[in-house]
mmCIF file of C-alpha atoms in Angstrom:
data_model
loop_
_atom_site.group_PDB
_atom_site.id
_atom_site.type_symbol
_atom_site.label_atom_id
_atom_site.label_comp_id
_atom_site.label_asym_id
_atom_site.label_seq_id
_atom_site.Cartn_x
_atom_site.Cartn_y
_atom_site.Cartn_z
ATOM 1 C CA MET A 1 96.409 51.142 -59.953
ATOM 2 C CA TYR A 2 93.022 51.386 -57.929
ATOM 3 C CA PHE A 3 92.528 50.571 -54.289
ATOM 4 C CA ILE A 4 89.246 49.776 -52.864
ATOM 5 C CA ILE A 5 89.057 50.886 -49.203
ATOM 6 C CA TYR A 6 86.338 49.319 -46.904
ATOM 7 C CA TYR A 7 85.538 51.223 -43.728
ATOM 8 C CA LEU A 8 84.988 49.071 -40.848
ATOM 9 C CA THR A 9 84.077 49.504 -37.235
ATOM 10 C CA LEU A 10 87.183 48.154 -35.362
ATOM 11 C CA GLN A 11 88.500 48.290 -31.810
ATOM 12 C CA GLY A 12 91.901 48.375 -30.239
ATOM 13 C CA SER A 13 94.238 45.837 -31.463
ATOM 14 C CA GLN A 14 92.131 45.185 -34.421
ATOM 15 C CA VAL A 15 92.896 48.655 -36.002
ATOM 16 C CA SER A 16 96.675 48.245 -35.559
ATOM 17 C CA GLU A 17 96.468 44.737 -37.218
ATOM 18 C CA VAL A 18 94.521 46.195 -40.125
ATOM 19 C CA VAL A 19 96.842 49.243 -40.521
ATOM 20 C CA SER A 20 99.781 46.927 -40.509
ATOM 21 C CA ARG A 21 98.125 44.647 -43.150
ATOM 22 C CA MET A 22 97.266 47.724 -45.287
ATOM 23 C CA GLU A 23 100.877 49.055 -45.115
ATOM 24 C CA THR A 24 102.211 45.665 -46.339
ATOM 25 C CA LEU A 25 99.842 45.555 -49.146
ATOM 26 C CA VAL A 26 100.474 49.041 -50.228
ATOM 27 C CA THR A 27 104.261 48.246 -50.156
ATOM 28 C CA LEU A 28 103.621 45.022 -52.114
ATOM 29 C CA CYS A 29 101.525 46.889 -54.881
ATOM 30 C CA THR A 30 104.038 49.612 -55.185
ATOM 31 C CA LEU A 31 106.900 47.049 -55.750
ATOM 32 C CA LEU A 32 104.805 45.069 -58.316
ATOM 33 C CA SER A 33 103.813 48.218 -59.994
ATOM 34 C CA PHE A 34 107.498 49.279 -60.376
ATOM 35 C CA LEU A 35 108.582 45.702 -61.590
ATOM 36 C CA PHE A 36 105.891 45.530 -64.256
ATOM 37 C CA SER A 37 106.385 49.079 -65.429
ATOM 38 C CA ALA A 38 110.176 48.686 -65.776
ATOM 39 C CA HIS A 39 109.837 45.764 -68.090
ATOM 40 C CA ALA A 40 106.761 46.682 -70.201
ATOM 41 C CA ASP A 41 107.059 46.902 -73.954
ATOM 42 C CA VAL A 42 104.524 49.633 -74.435
ATOM 43 C CA VAL A 43 106.034 52.740 -72.815
ATOM 44 C CA GLY A 44 104.901 56.185 -72.321
ATOM 45 C CA ARG A 45 107.971 57.764 -73.987
ATOM 46 C CA PHE A 46 111.009 56.245 -75.690
ATOM 47 C CA GLU A 47 112.993 58.633 -73.609
ATOM 48 C CA ASP A 48 112.171 56.896 -70.606
ATOM 49 C CA ALA A 49 113.303 53.448 -71.934
ATOM 50 C CA PRO A 50 116.895 53.170 -72.093
ATOM 51 C CA GLU A 51 116.517 49.788 -73.821
ATOM 52 C CA CYS A 52 114.687 51.612 -76.703
ATOM 53 C CA MET A 53 116.831 54.677 -77.034
ATOM 54 C CA LYS A 54 119.774 52.700 -78.241
ATOM 55 C CA TYR A 55 117.909 51.998 -81.575
ATOM 56 C CA PHE A 56 117.644 55.873 -82.339
ATOM 57 C CA TYR A 57 120.500 57.597 -84.255
ATOM 58 C CA LYS A 58 122.611 59.488 -81.514
ATOM 59 C CA GLU A 59 119.619 58.437 -79.015
ATOM 60 C CA LYS A 60 117.526 61.095 -80.577
ATOM 61 C CA VAL A 61 113.821 60.244 -81.078
ATOM 62 C CA PRO A 62 112.419 61.964 -84.154
ATOM 63 C CA GLU A 63 109.799 64.697 -83.708
ATOM 64 C CA TRP A 64 107.944 63.604 -86.745
ATOM 65 C CA GLY A 65 104.904 61.504 -85.735
ATOM 66 C CA ALA A 66 105.158 62.581 -81.938
ATOM 67 C CA SER A 67 101.582 64.143 -82.083
ATOM 68 C CA THR A 68 99.955 61.093 -83.841
ATOM 69 C CA PRO A 69 96.590 60.519 -82.014
ATOM 70 C CA GLY A 70 96.429 57.061 -80.516
ATOM 71 C CA ALA A 71 100.288 56.507 -80.859
ATOM 72 C CA ALA A 72 101.916 53.652 -78.872
ATOM 73 C CA HIS A 73 105.578 53.666 -78.165
ATOM 74 C CA LEU A 74 106.581 50.130 -78.487
ATOM 75 C CA CYS A 75 110.095 48.518 -77.320
ATOM 76 C CA GLN A 76 109.877 45.433 -79.418
ATOM 77 C CA ARG A 77 110.942 42.435 -77.636
ATOM 78 C CA PHE A 78 111.237 38.860 -78.779
ATOM 79 C CA VAL A 79 112.837 35.843 -76.826
ATOM 80 C CA ASN A 80 113.476 38.110 -73.967
ATOM 81 C CA ARG A 81 115.634 40.409 -76.025
ATOM 82 C CA TYR A 82 114.954 43.899 -77.509
ATOM 83 C CA HIS A 83 115.301 44.104 -81.243
ATOM 84 C CA PHE A 84 113.830 47.609 -82.179
ATOM 85 C CA ALA A 85 111.554 50.511 -81.426
ATOM 86 C CA THR A 86 108.246 51.433 -83.166
ATOM 87 C CA LEU A 87 105.943 54.305 -83.070
ATOM 88 C CA TYR A 88 102.604 52.699 -83.904
ATOM 89 C CA ASP A 89 99.469 54.459 -84.897
ATOM 90 C CA THR A 90 96.701 52.346 -83.131
ATOM 91 C CA ASN A 91 93.876 54.230 -84.773
ATOM 92 C CA HIS A 92 95.051 53.418 -88.259
ATOM 93 C CA ARG A 93 96.711 50.246 -87.168
ATOM 94 C CA ILE A 94 99.905 51.040 -88.952
ATOM 95 C CA ALA A 95 103.503 51.785 -87.864
ATOM 96 C CA VAL A 96 104.553 55.529 -88.095
ATOM 97 C CA TYR A 97 108.171 54.431 -88.113
ATOM 98 C CA SER A 98 110.642 51.828 -86.782
ATOM 99 C CA ALA A 99 114.143 52.236 -85.447
ATOM 100 C CA TYR A 100 116.718 49.638 -85.536
ATOM 101 C CA HIS A 101 120.351 49.067 -85.965
ATOM 102 C CA PHE A 102 121.202 48.293 -89.521
ATOM 103 C CA GLN A 103 123.805 45.371 -89.974
ATOM 104 C CA PRO A 104 124.775 44.358 -93.590
ATOM 105 C CA SER A 105 123.935 40.781 -94.396
ATOM 106 C CA ASN A 106 124.164 38.317 -97.154
ATOM 107 C CA GLY A 107 120.426 38.336 -97.299
ATOM 108 C CA GLY A 108 117.872 36.774 -95.057
ATOM 109 C CA GLY A 109 114.588 35.063 -95.430
ATOM 110 C CA ARG A 110 111.318 36.590 -94.963
ATOM 111 C CA GLU A 111 109.559 35.720 -91.645
ATOM 112 C CA LYS A 112 106.408 33.749 -92.447
ATOM 113 C CA ARG A 113 105.046 34.272 -89.082
ATOM 114 C CA TRP A 114 103.064 37.425 -88.152
ATOM 115 C CA PHE A 115 103.940 38.924 -84.764
ATOM 116 C CA VAL A 116 101.555 41.031 -82.755
ATOM 117 C CA GLU A 117 102.072 43.101 -79.669
ATOM 118 C CA PRO A 118 100.084 41.538 -76.866
ATOM 119 C CA GLN A 119 99.919 44.578 -74.890
ATOM 120 C CA LEU A 120 98.079 46.510 -77.733
ATOM 121 C CA VAL A 121 95.121 44.081 -76.988
ATOM 122 C CA ASP A 122 95.431 44.189 -73.185
ATOM 123 C CA ILE A 123 98.024 46.140 -71.352
ATOM 124 C CA THR A 124 98.294 43.385 -68.709
ATOM 125 C CA TRP A 125 99.361 40.714 -71.254
ATOM 126 C CA GLN A 126 102.968 39.484 -71.864
ATOM 127 C CA ALA A 127 105.462 42.323 -72.567
ATOM 128 C CA GLU A 128 106.847 40.477 -75.575
ATOM 129 C CA MET A 129 105.889 40.086 -79.233
ATOM 130 C CA LYS A 130 104.104 36.842 -79.954
ATOM 131 C CA ASP A 131 102.984 35.006 -83.250
ATOM 132 C CA GLY A 132 99.418 36.200 -83.892
ATOM 133 C CA TYR A 133 98.208 32.585 -84.459
ATOM 134 C CA TRP A 134 99.427 31.435 -81.133
ATOM 135 C CA LEU A 135 98.282 34.504 -79.265
ATOM 136 C CA GLY A 136 94.823 33.852 -80.610
ATOM 137 C CA LYS A 137 95.027 30.242 -79.507
ATOM 138 C CA ASP A 138 96.005 31.494 -75.979
ATOM 139 C CA HIS A 139 93.073 33.818 -75.913
ATOM 140 C CA PRO A 140 90.242 32.214 -77.941
ATOM 141 C CA GLY A 141 87.361 34.531 -78.650
ATOM 142 C CA VAL A 142 89.254 37.857 -78.186
ATOM 143 C CA TYR A 143 89.756 39.961 -81.251
ATOM 144 C CA LEU A 144 93.381 40.858 -81.614
ATOM 145 C CA GLY A 145 93.110 43.494 -84.361
ATOM 146 C CA GLU A 146 91.226 46.381 -82.689
ATOM 147 C CA ARG A 147 94.463 48.415 -82.286
ATOM 148 C CA GLN A 148 96.907 46.677 -84.675
ATOM 149 C CA ALA A 149 96.966 44.975 -88.076
ATOM 150 C CA LEU A 150 96.751 41.235 -88.365
ATOM 151 C CA ASN A 151 97.937 38.944 -91.088
ATOM 152 C CA GLU A 152 94.471 38.421 -92.254
ATOM 153 C CA ASP A 153 94.291 42.010 -93.013
ATOM 154 C CA TYR A 154 96.503 41.499 -95.950
ATOM 155 C CA THR A 155 95.088 38.079 -97.216
ATOM 156 C CA HIS A 156 93.813 38.528 -100.762
ATOM 157 C CA SER A 157 94.112 42.342 -100.419
ATOM 158 C CA GLY A 158 96.698 42.859 -103.141
ATOM 159 C CA PHE A 159 98.989 44.682 -100.582
ATOM 160 C CA ASP A 160 102.114 43.474 -99.153
ATOM 161 C CA ARG A 161 102.307 43.412 -95.339
ATOM 162 C CA GLY A 162 105.845 44.979 -95.328
ATOM 163 C CA HIS A 163 108.550 44.947 -92.784
ATOM 164 C CA LEU A 164 108.995 46.840 -89.531
ATOM 165 C CA ASN A 165 112.361 45.251 -89.077
ATOM 166 C CA PRO A 166 113.566 43.419 -92.140
ATOM 167 C CA ASN A 167 115.558 40.235 -91.662
ATOM 168 C CA GLY A 168 117.751 41.028 -94.417
ATOM 169 C CA HIS A 169 118.940 44.112 -92.526
ATOM 170 C CA HIS A 170 120.632 42.000 -89.801
ATOM 171 C CA ALA A 171 123.602 39.610 -89.890
ATOM 172 C CA GLY A 172 122.960 36.297 -88.429
ATOM 173 C CA ASN A 173 120.041 34.925 -86.498
ATOM 174 C CA ARG A 174 118.034 37.463 -84.457
ATOM 175 C CA GLY A 175 115.879 35.093 -82.592
#
């Protein structure tokens, strides 16, 4: 967070009024910073995000991949509920690994939508996965795939887009 400080020549009561307003502004900015960082999906470390740690076996994050340049730690949230954690290589635009709870199911259809992490485009965007098509409609002219793979990366490529958290590994509806 950056603050711009203007130096003014003030007298008497003007100084105390400006100081009072600045203290209020600093308090408000600190509170807003805390609120936004507490609910962000892109986190500095999984260990600092209890909502992510529950997806790791015995709440132990693997060391493998920890030194990946450009790695993003994602607490994947959809419909205001966390579903899994992903270590994502933003340089190569591919997941290093995903962690989730396996729940045997009687199958499950493949999701046709392609979800992207808005905060990999701009850290100030919503902290919840969103269908790439609709995110593109919300932000026309903004390229979403600089730091993450997009559905069109797989179109006519001969490659399968894979699964970070397969529907078939979960009983019931996850949405």
